[in-house]
Amino acid sequence: MPCPFMGSLNQAFVRNYGTVLMKQYGNFCPIISRGFRSLGQDETKCPFIQKNNAVVADAPKEMTEDIVERARPYSYDKFFNEQISAKKRDYSYRVFRKVSRLAADGMYPQALEGLDNRRVTVWCANDYLGASRHPAVQDAAVSAIKSYGTGAGGTRNIAGNSQMTEKLESEIAKLHKKPAALIFSSCFVANDATLSTLAKILPGCIVYSDAGNHASMIQGIRNSRAPKHIFRHNDPKHLRELLSQSPEGVPKLVVFETVHSMSGAICPLEEMCNIAHEYGALTFVDEVHAVGLYGKHGAGIGEERGKEHKIDIVSGTLGKAFGNVGGYIAGSSLLVDTVRSLAPGFIFTTALPPPVLAGSLAAIRLLASEEGRSLRARHQAIVRYLKLSLLVAGLPQMPSVSHIVPVPIAGAQAVARVAESLMRRGHYVQAINHPTVARGAERLRFAPGPHHTPDMIDSLITALIESFHENNINFNQFLVNGTCRECSMEYKVEVPYEEPYKYPMIAA
Ligand code: PLP
């Protein structure tokens, strides 16, 4: 006989609140209350059965025990403890470093580390060109706070949309040579919100996603619930193979990054876009690790290769080379307006605040100027110097063609130990492990910038050699006192510049 009380409730409600219902009303039920009675509770009668004089058979013992078991509160702490213990067991548990990066002249790129504020050199910040502490960017942010306060005060729809918000969006659109742009709280949100919205609303949309894609794009694609195919990282042949099996006339999105965040690889942009367009797909290209850093105006790999027009939707961040926080997409006016109108991740959140808008605007203009070009040239020179220095020291490095210099050290424990040894020697680089990279592909990820000096790199190389030795990690050291162990030839890496960077203060 179905319970007339439970039967009158909505099924989802019963599923979600079964335990609470059981606790609160179990005593009124002649079947369930038998389990409670054995725990010393008073007998009570079901009002329905009393009224209808119904006879109910005894419930089996296992059933009542099961109900009592389910009535016990869930042990949340036990569950969370198990999760954390598993992370600690495989050395992927994250302990955040306390590092206050210094912005004053002559201090950057150093930081105060730990509780005793020890001075260290930072090698892993994504503030790639030091825009976060450039006087023009700082001044713009400070003056925006004085004029407009610290917070936006609302969503874009309710009091949070200022003249500056729209100015920043047109500046971004201009940078990427697109009709429109839209800013978000971060590029994680931009990627997630745009991909989940587009792939959900385009009827029958199929997504083709690069195997190396960042979590933000994976999340967006997953949230859309659209069917997806994963092509091998930066492999146009595989992309073509998958697209050639796709139905005609169906909307498709091809999604990939230009500069890969963890390996520093750069994708074959033109080839991948051409293939996508051949099969009628839209290209969604993440230029997060390229904006500010490549191209005449710092628009990224698309601009550097003169292929911006092949990118249908570009996404970028204001939080790395542009030294602030926030993310964006740029594309056609109709597409951007659609995302603006339908993406919950854009609609239901507080807009970016005045100092971030002003700081980002100043940073984009700075990096599009002559000064930006000279920062980029110096950046590339110091990256080359680090790569050559590693090579000459016989230290391992992954074959990166960009400004990201990964040094592989397999094993979460090993990489963490080397990072610790480096920190003791005054060099901060974060150990990268699962889930950011696959297990076994752990690494130190160096991001040298134009404010690092050749002396800093020389000191880093010495510290790396000592740290490898200290942790018994073998590497092929073929230089002894600057001379090759095998042929006694002296090795020298050309120093790219001697003087630290000085601001010309002419951001045009
Ligand atoms: N896309 C890539 C490739 C990234 O590496 C990141 C962040 O590291 C993001 C997107 C997210 O950018 P944001 O830090 O602005 O959320």
PDB file of C-alpha atoms in Angstrom, residues 156-421:
ATOM      1  CA  ARG A 156      26.377  45.321 -15.951  1.00  0.00           C
ATOM      2  CA  ASN A 157      22.577  45.589 -16.103  1.00  0.00           C
ATOM      3  CA  ILE A 158      22.089  47.154 -12.676  1.00  0.00           C
ATOM      4  CA  ALA A 159      24.359  50.162 -12.034  1.00  0.00           C
ATOM      5  CA  GLY A 160      27.636  48.363 -12.896  1.00  0.00           C
ATOM      6  CA  ASN A 161      28.107  49.577 -16.489  1.00  0.00           C
ATOM      7  CA  SER A 162      30.244  52.718 -16.773  1.00  0.00           C
ATOM      8  CA  GLN A 163      31.630  54.716 -19.682  1.00  0.00           C
ATOM      9  CA  MET A 164      34.990  53.161 -18.867  1.00  0.00           C
ATOM     10  CA  THR A 165      33.576  49.609 -19.155  1.00  0.00           C
ATOM     11  CA  GLU A 166      32.510  50.299 -22.716  1.00  0.00           C
ATOM     12  CA  LYS A 167      35.739  52.166 -23.507  1.00  0.00           C
ATOM     13  CA  LEU A 168      37.717  49.084 -22.445  1.00  0.00           C
ATOM     14  CA  GLU A 169      35.545  46.842 -24.606  1.00  0.00           C
ATOM     15  CA  SER A 170      36.083  49.038 -27.672  1.00  0.00           C
ATOM     16  CA  GLU A 171      39.836  49.137 -26.987  1.00  0.00           C
ATOM     17  CA  ILE A 172      39.907  45.320 -26.864  1.00  0.00           C
ATOM     18  CA  ALA A 173      37.834  45.084 -30.059  1.00  0.00           C
ATOM     19  CA  LYS A 174      40.248  47.513 -31.756  1.00  0.00           C
ATOM     20  CA  LEU A 175      43.276  45.542 -30.548  1.00  0.00           C
ATOM     21  CA  HIS A 176      41.938  42.329 -32.075  1.00  0.00           C
ATOM     22  CA  LYS A 177      40.477  44.039 -35.166  1.00  0.00           C
ATOM     23  CA  LYS A 178      36.995  42.732 -34.359  1.00  0.00           C
ATOM     24  CA  PRO A 179      33.688  44.592 -34.416  1.00  0.00           C
ATOM     25  CA  ALA A 180      32.887  43.876 -30.742  1.00  0.00           C
ATOM     26  CA  ALA A 181      34.248  42.636 -27.430  1.00  0.00           C
ATOM     27  CA  LEU A 182      32.793  41.624 -24.081  1.00  0.00           C
ATOM     28  CA  ILE A 183      34.547  41.586 -20.701  1.00  0.00           C
ATOM     29  CA  PHE A 184      34.057  39.030 -17.915  1.00  0.00           C
ATOM     30  CA  SER A 185      35.305  38.621 -14.326  1.00  0.00           C
ATOM     31  CA  SER A 186      38.122  36.379 -15.584  1.00  0.00           C
ATOM     32  CA  CYS A 187      39.063  34.497 -18.707  1.00  0.00           C
ATOM     33  CA  PHE A 188      38.070  31.281 -16.978  1.00  0.00           C
ATOM     34  CA  VAL A 189      34.570  32.724 -16.834  1.00  0.00           C
ATOM     35  CA  ALA A 190      34.837  34.120 -20.393  1.00  0.00           C
ATOM     36  CA  ASN A 191      35.776  30.703 -21.818  1.00  0.00           C
ATOM     37  CA  ASP A 192      33.276  28.780 -19.732  1.00  0.00           C
ATOM     38  CA  ALA A 193      30.376  31.186 -20.280  1.00  0.00           C
ATOM     39  CA  THR A 194      30.961  31.661 -24.023  1.00  0.00           C
ATOM     40  CA  LEU A 195      31.514  28.025 -24.923  1.00  0.00           C
ATOM     41  CA  SER A 196      28.736  26.658 -22.748  1.00  0.00           C
ATOM     42  CA  THR A 197      26.280  29.222 -24.109  1.00  0.00           C
ATOM     43  CA  LEU A 198      27.186  28.935 -27.789  1.00  0.00           C
ATOM     44  CA  ALA A 199      27.444  25.143 -27.883  1.00  0.00           C
ATOM     45  CA  LYS A 200      24.137  24.885 -26.024  1.00  0.00           C
ATOM     46  CA  ILE A 201      22.092  27.296 -28.122  1.00  0.00           C
ATOM     47  CA  LEU A 202      23.437  26.510 -31.595  1.00  0.00           C
ATOM     48  CA  PRO A 203      21.066  23.736 -32.711  1.00  0.00           C
ATOM     49  CA  GLY A 204      22.847  20.357 -32.857  1.00  0.00           C
ATOM     50  CA  CYS A 205      26.257  21.989 -32.344  1.00  0.00           C
ATOM     51  CA  ILE A 206      29.301  19.653 -32.294  1.00  0.00           C
ATOM     52  CA  VAL A 207      32.499  20.762 -30.539  1.00  0.00           C
ATOM     53  CA  TYR A 208      36.049  19.835 -31.623  1.00  0.00           C
ATOM     54  CA  SER A 209      38.396  20.436 -28.722  1.00  0.00           C
ATOM     55  CA  ASP A 210      42.211  20.263 -28.598  1.00  0.00           C
ATOM     56  CA  ALA A 211      43.452  17.592 -26.149  1.00  0.00           C
ATOM     57  CA  GLY A 212      45.684  20.169 -24.436  1.00  0.00           C
ATOM     58  CA  ASN A 213      42.908  22.680 -23.768  1.00  0.00           C
ATOM     59  CA  HIS A 214      42.784  24.607 -20.514  1.00  0.00           C
ATOM     60  CA  ALA A 215      40.280  23.586 -17.816  1.00  0.00           C
ATOM     61  CA  SER A 216      38.139  26.675 -18.524  1.00  0.00           C
ATOM     62  CA  MET A 217      37.379  25.541 -22.071  1.00  0.00           C
ATOM     63  CA  ILE A 218      36.845  21.931 -21.015  1.00  0.00           C
ATOM     64  CA  GLN A 219      34.397  23.138 -18.384  1.00  0.00           C
ATOM     65  CA  GLY A 220      32.500  25.308 -20.872  1.00  0.00           C
ATOM     66  CA  ILE A 221      32.220  22.482 -23.388  1.00  0.00           C
ATOM     67  CA  ARG A 222      31.083  20.055 -20.674  1.00  0.00           C
ATOM     68  CA  ASN A 223      28.519  22.500 -19.339  1.00  0.00           C
ATOM     69  CA  SER A 224      26.988  22.880 -22.794  1.00  0.00           C
ATOM     70  CA  ARG A 225      26.320  19.105 -22.937  1.00  0.00           C
ATOM     71  CA  ALA A 226      26.970  19.296 -26.678  1.00  0.00           C
ATOM     72  CA  PRO A 227      28.605  16.260 -28.316  1.00  0.00           C
ATOM     73  CA  LYS A 228      32.373  16.723 -28.537  1.00  0.00           C
ATOM     74  CA  HIS A 229      35.383  15.215 -30.262  1.00  0.00           C
ATOM     75  CA  ILE A 230      38.899  15.628 -28.911  1.00  0.00           C
ATOM     76  CA  PHE A 231      41.727  16.006 -31.410  1.00  0.00           C
ATOM     77  CA  ARG A 232      45.389  15.389 -30.580  1.00  0.00           C
ATOM     78  CA  HIS A 233      47.163  18.474 -29.244  1.00  0.00           C
ATOM     79  CA  ASN A 234      48.052  20.898 -32.068  1.00  0.00           C
ATOM     80  CA  ASP A 235      47.451  18.172 -34.670  1.00  0.00           C
ATOM     81  CA  PRO A 236      45.670  19.589 -37.751  1.00  0.00           C
ATOM     82  CA  LYS A 237      45.664  16.176 -39.457  1.00  0.00           C
ATOM     83  CA  HIS A 238      43.646  14.658 -36.655  1.00  0.00           C
ATOM     84  CA  LEU A 239      41.327  17.662 -36.607  1.00  0.00           C
ATOM     85  CA  ARG A 240      40.674  17.176 -40.326  1.00  0.00           C
ATOM     86  CA  GLU A 241      40.104  13.461 -39.854  1.00  0.00           C
ATOM     87  CA  LEU A 242      37.423  14.118 -37.230  1.00  0.00           C
ATOM     88  CA  LEU A 243      35.792  17.006 -39.083  1.00  0.00           C
ATOM     89  CA  SER A 244      35.647  15.010 -42.313  1.00  0.00           C
ATOM     90  CA  GLN A 245      33.267  12.599 -40.554  1.00  0.00           C
ATOM     91  CA  SER A 246      30.992  15.370 -39.316  1.00  0.00           C
ATOM     92  CA  PRO A 247      27.533  15.925 -40.769  1.00  0.00           C
ATOM     93  CA  GLU A 248      27.173  18.819 -43.215  1.00  0.00           C
ATOM     94  CA  GLY A 249      25.139  21.900 -42.417  1.00  0.00           C
ATOM     95  CA  VAL A 250      25.460  21.414 -38.649  1.00  0.00           C
ATOM     96  CA  PRO A 251      27.009  24.165 -36.484  1.00  0.00           C
ATOM     97  CA  LYS A 252      30.486  23.295 -35.200  1.00  0.00           C
ATOM     98  CA  LEU A 253      33.037  24.923 -32.914  1.00  0.00           C
ATOM     99  CA  VAL A 254      36.777  24.232 -33.108  1.00  0.00           C
ATOM    100  CA  VAL A 255      38.441  25.192 -29.830  1.00  0.00           C
ATOM    101  CA  PHE A 256      42.164  25.570 -29.083  1.00  0.00           C
ATOM    102  CA  GLU A 257      44.926  27.763 -27.557  1.00  0.00           C
ATOM    103  CA  THR A 258      47.701  29.564 -29.420  1.00  0.00           C
ATOM    104  CA  VAL A 259      50.451  29.508 -26.746  1.00  0.00           C
ATOM    105  CA  HIS A 260      50.041  26.469 -24.534  1.00  0.00           C
ATOM    106  CA  SER A 261      50.109  27.508 -20.891  1.00  0.00           C
ATOM    107  CA  MET A 262      52.235  24.663 -19.549  1.00  0.00           C
ATOM    108  CA  SER A 263      54.451  23.553 -22.433  1.00  0.00           C
ATOM    109  CA  GLY A 264      54.970  26.848 -24.254  1.00  0.00           C
ATOM    110  CA  ALA A 265      54.110  25.181 -27.590  1.00  0.00           C
ATOM    111  CA  ILE A 266      52.508  27.405 -30.242  1.00  0.00           C
ATOM    112  CA  CYS A 267      49.742  25.966 -32.420  1.00  0.00           C
ATOM    113  CA  PRO A 268      49.718  25.880 -36.232  1.00  0.00           C
ATOM    114  CA  LEU A 269      47.106  28.642 -36.185  1.00  0.00           C
ATOM    115  CA  GLU A 270      46.483  29.205 -39.884  1.00  0.00           C
ATOM    116  CA  GLU A 271      46.306  25.530 -40.760  1.00  0.00           C
ATOM    117  CA  MET A 272      43.876  24.747 -37.957  1.00  0.00           C
ATOM    118  CA  CYS A 273      41.629  27.704 -38.803  1.00  0.00           C
ATOM    119  CA  ASN A 274      41.648  26.816 -42.519  1.00  0.00           C
ATOM    120  CA  ILE A 275      40.604  23.237 -41.794  1.00  0.00           C
ATOM    121  CA  ALA A 276      37.869  24.386 -39.408  1.00  0.00           C
ATOM    122  CA  HIS A 277      36.491  26.804 -42.007  1.00  0.00           C
ATOM    123  CA  GLU A 278      36.666  24.215 -44.782  1.00  0.00           C
ATOM    124  CA  TYR A 279      34.135  22.203 -42.769  1.00  0.00           C
ATOM    125  CA  GLY A 280      32.001  25.203 -41.874  1.00  0.00           C
ATOM    126  CA  ALA A 281      33.091  25.445 -38.218  1.00  0.00           C
ATOM    127  CA  LEU A 282      33.637  28.579 -36.134  1.00  0.00           C
ATOM    128  CA  THR A 283      37.090  28.928 -34.519  1.00  0.00           C
ATOM    129  CA  PHE A 284      37.326  29.744 -30.812  1.00  0.00           C
ATOM    130  CA  VAL A 285      40.946  30.601 -30.031  1.00  0.00           C
ATOM    131  CA  ASP A 286      42.328  31.225 -26.540  1.00  0.00           C
ATOM    132  CA  GLU A 287      45.186  33.763 -26.742  1.00  0.00           C
ATOM    133  CA  VAL A 288      45.515  34.069 -22.955  1.00  0.00           C
ATOM    134  CA  HIS A 289      49.279  33.441 -22.879  1.00  0.00           C
ATOM    135  CA  ALA A 290      49.922  35.485 -26.020  1.00  0.00           C
ATOM    136  CA  VAL A 291      48.054  38.767 -25.562  1.00  0.00           C
ATOM    137  CA  GLY A 292      50.387  41.633 -24.711  1.00  0.00           C
ATOM    138  CA  LEU A 293      53.356  39.462 -25.701  1.00  0.00           C
ATOM    139  CA  TYR A 294      53.231  38.824 -29.454  1.00  0.00           C
ATOM    140  CA  GLY A 295      52.383  40.947 -32.494  1.00  0.00           C
ATOM    141  CA  LYS A 296      53.141  44.582 -33.249  1.00  0.00           C
ATOM    142  CA  HIS A 297      50.447  45.838 -30.866  1.00  0.00           C
ATOM    143  CA  GLY A 298      50.456  42.893 -28.488  1.00  0.00           C
ATOM    144  CA  ALA A 299      47.282  41.310 -29.862  1.00  0.00           C
ATOM    145  CA  GLY A 300      48.850  37.850 -29.800  1.00  0.00           C
ATOM    146  CA  ILE A 301      49.913  35.114 -32.192  1.00  0.00           C
ATOM    147  CA  GLY A 302      47.051  35.971 -34.563  1.00  0.00           C
ATOM    148  CA  GLU A 303      48.522  39.438 -35.055  1.00  0.00           C
ATOM    149  CA  GLU A 304      52.138  38.258 -35.155  1.00  0.00           C
ATOM    150  CA  ARG A 305      51.294  35.902 -38.016  1.00  0.00           C
ATOM    151  CA  GLY A 306      48.869  38.294 -39.738  1.00  0.00           C
ATOM    152  CA  LYS A 307      46.055  35.751 -39.310  1.00  0.00           C
ATOM    153  CA  GLU A 308      43.703  37.531 -36.892  1.00  0.00           C
ATOM    154  CA  HIS A 309      40.927  37.437 -39.474  1.00  0.00           C
ATOM    155  CA  LYS A 310      40.963  33.624 -39.369  1.00  0.00           C
ATOM    156  CA  ILE A 311      39.964  33.641 -35.707  1.00  0.00           C
ATOM    157  CA  ASP A 312      36.190  33.932 -35.309  1.00  0.00           C
ATOM    158  CA  ILE A 313      36.156  34.276 -31.516  1.00  0.00           C
ATOM    159  CA  VAL A 314      39.305  35.218 -29.626  1.00  0.00           C
ATOM    160  CA  SER A 315      39.510  34.999 -25.853  1.00  0.00           C
ATOM    161  CA  GLY A 316      42.086  36.768 -23.720  1.00  0.00           C
ATOM    162  CA  THR A 317      42.892  37.731 -20.168  1.00  0.00           C
ATOM    163  CA  LEU A 318      43.525  41.066 -18.481  1.00  0.00           C
ATOM    164  CA  GLY A 319      45.215  39.193 -15.628  1.00  0.00           C
ATOM    165  CA  LYS A 320      48.541  38.121 -17.137  1.00  0.00           C
ATOM    166  CA  ALA A 321      50.565  40.347 -19.508  1.00  0.00           C
ATOM    167  CA  PHE A 322      48.037  43.171 -18.979  1.00  0.00           C
ATOM    168  CA  GLY A 323      48.746  43.014 -15.243  1.00  0.00           C
ATOM    169  CA  ASN A 324      45.196  43.342 -13.892  1.00  0.00           C
ATOM    170  CA  VAL A 325      42.307  40.880 -13.606  1.00  0.00           C
ATOM    171  CA  GLY A 326      39.415  39.921 -15.884  1.00  0.00           C
ATOM    172  CA  GLY A 327      38.883  38.210 -19.202  1.00  0.00           C
ATOM    173  CA  TYR A 328      37.236  38.875 -22.539  1.00  0.00           C
ATOM    174  CA  ILE A 329      36.078  37.598 -25.879  1.00  0.00           C
ATOM    175  CA  ALA A 330      36.080  39.499 -29.178  1.00  0.00           C
ATOM    176  CA  GLY A 331      34.231  38.602 -32.365  1.00  0.00           C
ATOM    177  CA  SER A 332      31.349  39.629 -34.592  1.00  0.00           C
ATOM    178  CA  SER A 333      28.791  42.078 -33.161  1.00  0.00           C
ATOM    179  CA  LEU A 334      25.921  39.597 -33.385  1.00  0.00           C
ATOM    180  CA  LEU A 335      27.840  36.788 -31.724  1.00  0.00           C
ATOM    181  CA  VAL A 336      29.072  39.035 -28.908  1.00  0.00           C
ATOM    182  CA  ASP A 337      25.572  40.450 -28.419  1.00  0.00           C
ATOM    183  CA  THR A 338      24.171  36.911 -28.216  1.00  0.00           C
ATOM    184  CA  VAL A 339      26.656  35.919 -25.489  1.00  0.00           C
ATOM    185  CA  ARG A 340      25.981  39.236 -23.694  1.00  0.00           C
ATOM    186  CA  SER A 341      22.270  38.507 -23.752  1.00  0.00           C
ATOM    187  CA  LEU A 342      22.278  34.812 -22.850  1.00  0.00           C
ATOM    188  CA  ALA A 343      25.372  33.800 -20.854  1.00  0.00           C
ATOM    189  CA  PRO A 344      24.584  33.503 -17.123  1.00  0.00           C
ATOM    190  CA  GLY A 345      28.319  33.767 -16.280  1.00  0.00           C
ATOM    191  CA  PHE A 346      28.258  37.249 -17.802  1.00  0.00           C
ATOM    192  CA  ILE A 347      24.809  38.411 -16.707  1.00  0.00           C
ATOM    193  CA  PHE A 348      24.546  37.457 -13.045  1.00  0.00           C
ATOM    194  CA  THR A 349      27.749  38.815 -11.545  1.00  0.00           C
ATOM    195  CA  THR A 350      29.206  42.117 -10.388  1.00  0.00           C
ATOM    196  CA  ALA A 351      30.999  44.041 -13.141  1.00  0.00           C
ATOM    197  CA  LEU A 352      34.759  44.711 -13.124  1.00  0.00           C
ATOM    198  CA  PRO A 353      35.642  47.590 -10.768  1.00  0.00           C
ATOM    199  CA  PRO A 354      36.941  51.052 -11.839  1.00  0.00           C
ATOM    200  CA  PRO A 355      40.662  50.543 -10.945  1.00  0.00           C
ATOM    201  CA  VAL A 356      40.746  47.296 -12.943  1.00  0.00           C
ATOM    202  CA  LEU A 357      39.032  48.906 -15.936  1.00  0.00           C
ATOM    203  CA  ALA A 358      41.364  51.913 -15.895  1.00  0.00           C
ATOM    204  CA  GLY A 359      44.464  49.808 -15.213  1.00  0.00           C
ATOM    205  CA  SER A 360      43.602  47.370 -18.020  1.00  0.00           C
ATOM    206  CA  LEU A 361      42.922  50.187 -20.466  1.00  0.00           C
ATOM    207  CA  ALA A 362      46.279  51.775 -19.633  1.00  0.00           C
ATOM    208  CA  ALA A 363      48.079  48.419 -19.920  1.00  0.00           C
ATOM    209  CA  ILE A 364      46.567  47.597 -23.327  1.00  0.00           C
ATOM    210  CA  ARG A 365      47.550  51.039 -24.625  1.00  0.00           C
ATOM    211  CA  LEU A 366      51.020  50.738 -23.106  1.00  0.00           C
ATOM    212  CA  LEU A 367      51.684  47.359 -24.682  1.00  0.00           C
ATOM    213  CA  ALA A 368      50.385  48.529 -28.058  1.00  0.00           C
ATOM    214  CA  SER A 369      52.895  51.419 -28.007  1.00  0.00           C
ATOM    215  CA  GLU A 370      56.592  51.696 -28.855  1.00  0.00           C
ATOM    216  CA  GLU A 371      57.399  51.039 -25.202  1.00  0.00           C
ATOM    217  CA  GLY A 372      55.379  47.818 -25.402  1.00  0.00           C
ATOM    218  CA  ARG A 373      57.440  46.749 -28.404  1.00  0.00           C
ATOM    219  CA  SER A 374      60.694  47.399 -26.573  1.00  0.00           C
ATOM    220  CA  LEU A 375      59.419  45.465 -23.512  1.00  0.00           C
ATOM    221  CA  ARG A 376      58.541  42.560 -25.800  1.00  0.00           C
ATOM    222  CA  ALA A 377      61.978  42.615 -27.465  1.00  0.00           C
ATOM    223  CA  ARG A 378      63.718  42.607 -24.095  1.00  0.00           C
ATOM    224  CA  HIS A 379      61.378  39.861 -22.878  1.00  0.00           C
ATOM    225  CA  GLN A 380      62.299  37.590 -25.798  1.00  0.00           C
ATOM    226  CA  ALA A 381      66.025  38.328 -25.311  1.00  0.00           C
ATOM    227  CA  ILE A 382      65.959  37.288 -21.648  1.00  0.00           C
ATOM    228  CA  VAL A 383      63.910  34.172 -22.495  1.00  0.00           C
ATOM    229  CA  ARG A 384      66.594  33.186 -25.026  1.00  0.00           C
ATOM    230  CA  TYR A 385      69.282  33.817 -22.416  1.00  0.00           C
ATOM    231  CA  LEU A 386      67.581  31.503 -19.919  1.00  0.00           C
ATOM    232  CA  LYS A 387      67.036  28.759 -22.515  1.00  0.00           C
ATOM    233  CA  LEU A 388      70.678  28.931 -23.630  1.00  0.00           C
ATOM    234  CA  SER A 389      71.957  29.031 -20.058  1.00  0.00           C
ATOM    235  CA  LEU A 390      69.973  25.874 -19.220  1.00  0.00           C
ATOM    236  CA  LEU A 391      71.314  24.214 -22.343  1.00  0.00           C
ATOM    237  CA  VAL A 392      74.892  25.119 -21.597  1.00  0.00           C
ATOM    238  CA  ALA A 393      74.550  23.932 -17.998  1.00  0.00           C
ATOM    239  CA  GLY A 394      73.199  20.616 -19.283  1.00  0.00           C
ATOM    240  CA  LEU A 395      69.947  21.109 -17.379  1.00  0.00           C
ATOM    241  CA  PRO A 396      66.801  19.635 -18.927  1.00  0.00           C
ATOM    242  CA  GLN A 397      64.174  21.817 -20.601  1.00  0.00           C
ATOM    243  CA  MET A 398      61.117  21.063 -22.676  1.00  0.00           C
ATOM    244  CA  PRO A 399      61.268  22.240 -26.295  1.00  0.00           C
ATOM    245  CA  SER A 400      59.254  25.436 -25.917  1.00  0.00           C
ATOM    246  CA  VAL A 401      59.147  27.944 -28.758  1.00  0.00           C
ATOM    247  CA  SER A 402      57.600  30.690 -26.628  1.00  0.00           C
ATOM    248  CA  HIS A 403      58.392  32.660 -23.480  1.00  0.00           C
ATOM    249  CA  ILE A 404      57.337  29.749 -21.219  1.00  0.00           C
ATOM    250  CA  VAL A 405      60.354  27.668 -20.190  1.00  0.00           C
ATOM    251  CA  PRO A 406      59.403  24.340 -18.583  1.00  0.00           C
ATOM    252  CA  VAL A 407      62.059  22.275 -16.802  1.00  0.00           C
ATOM    253  CA  PRO A 408      60.782  18.690 -16.459  1.00  0.00           C
ATOM    254  CA  ILE A 409      61.245  16.871 -13.144  1.00  0.00           C
ATOM    255  CA  ALA A 410      59.065  13.771 -13.059  1.00  0.00           C
ATOM    256  CA  GLY A 411      57.231  12.987  -9.825  1.00  0.00           C
ATOM    257  CA  ALA A 412      55.223  15.336  -7.636  1.00  0.00           C
ATOM    258  CA  GLN A 413      57.534  14.770  -4.669  1.00  0.00           C
ATOM    259  CA  ALA A 414      60.751  15.307  -6.653  1.00  0.00           C
ATOM    260  CA  VAL A 415      59.575  18.524  -8.289  1.00  0.00           C
ATOM    261  CA  ALA A 416      58.325  19.884  -4.964  1.00  0.00           C
ATOM    262  CA  ARG A 417      61.699  19.167  -3.349  1.00  0.00           C
ATOM    263  CA  VAL A 418      63.637  20.955  -6.072  1.00  0.00           C
ATOM    264  CA  ALA A 419      61.290  23.943  -5.788  1.00  0.00           C
ATOM    265  CA  GLU A 420      61.905  23.959  -2.036  1.00  0.00           C
ATOM    266  CA  SER A 421      65.688  23.843  -2.511  1.00  0.00           C
TER     267      SER A 421
END
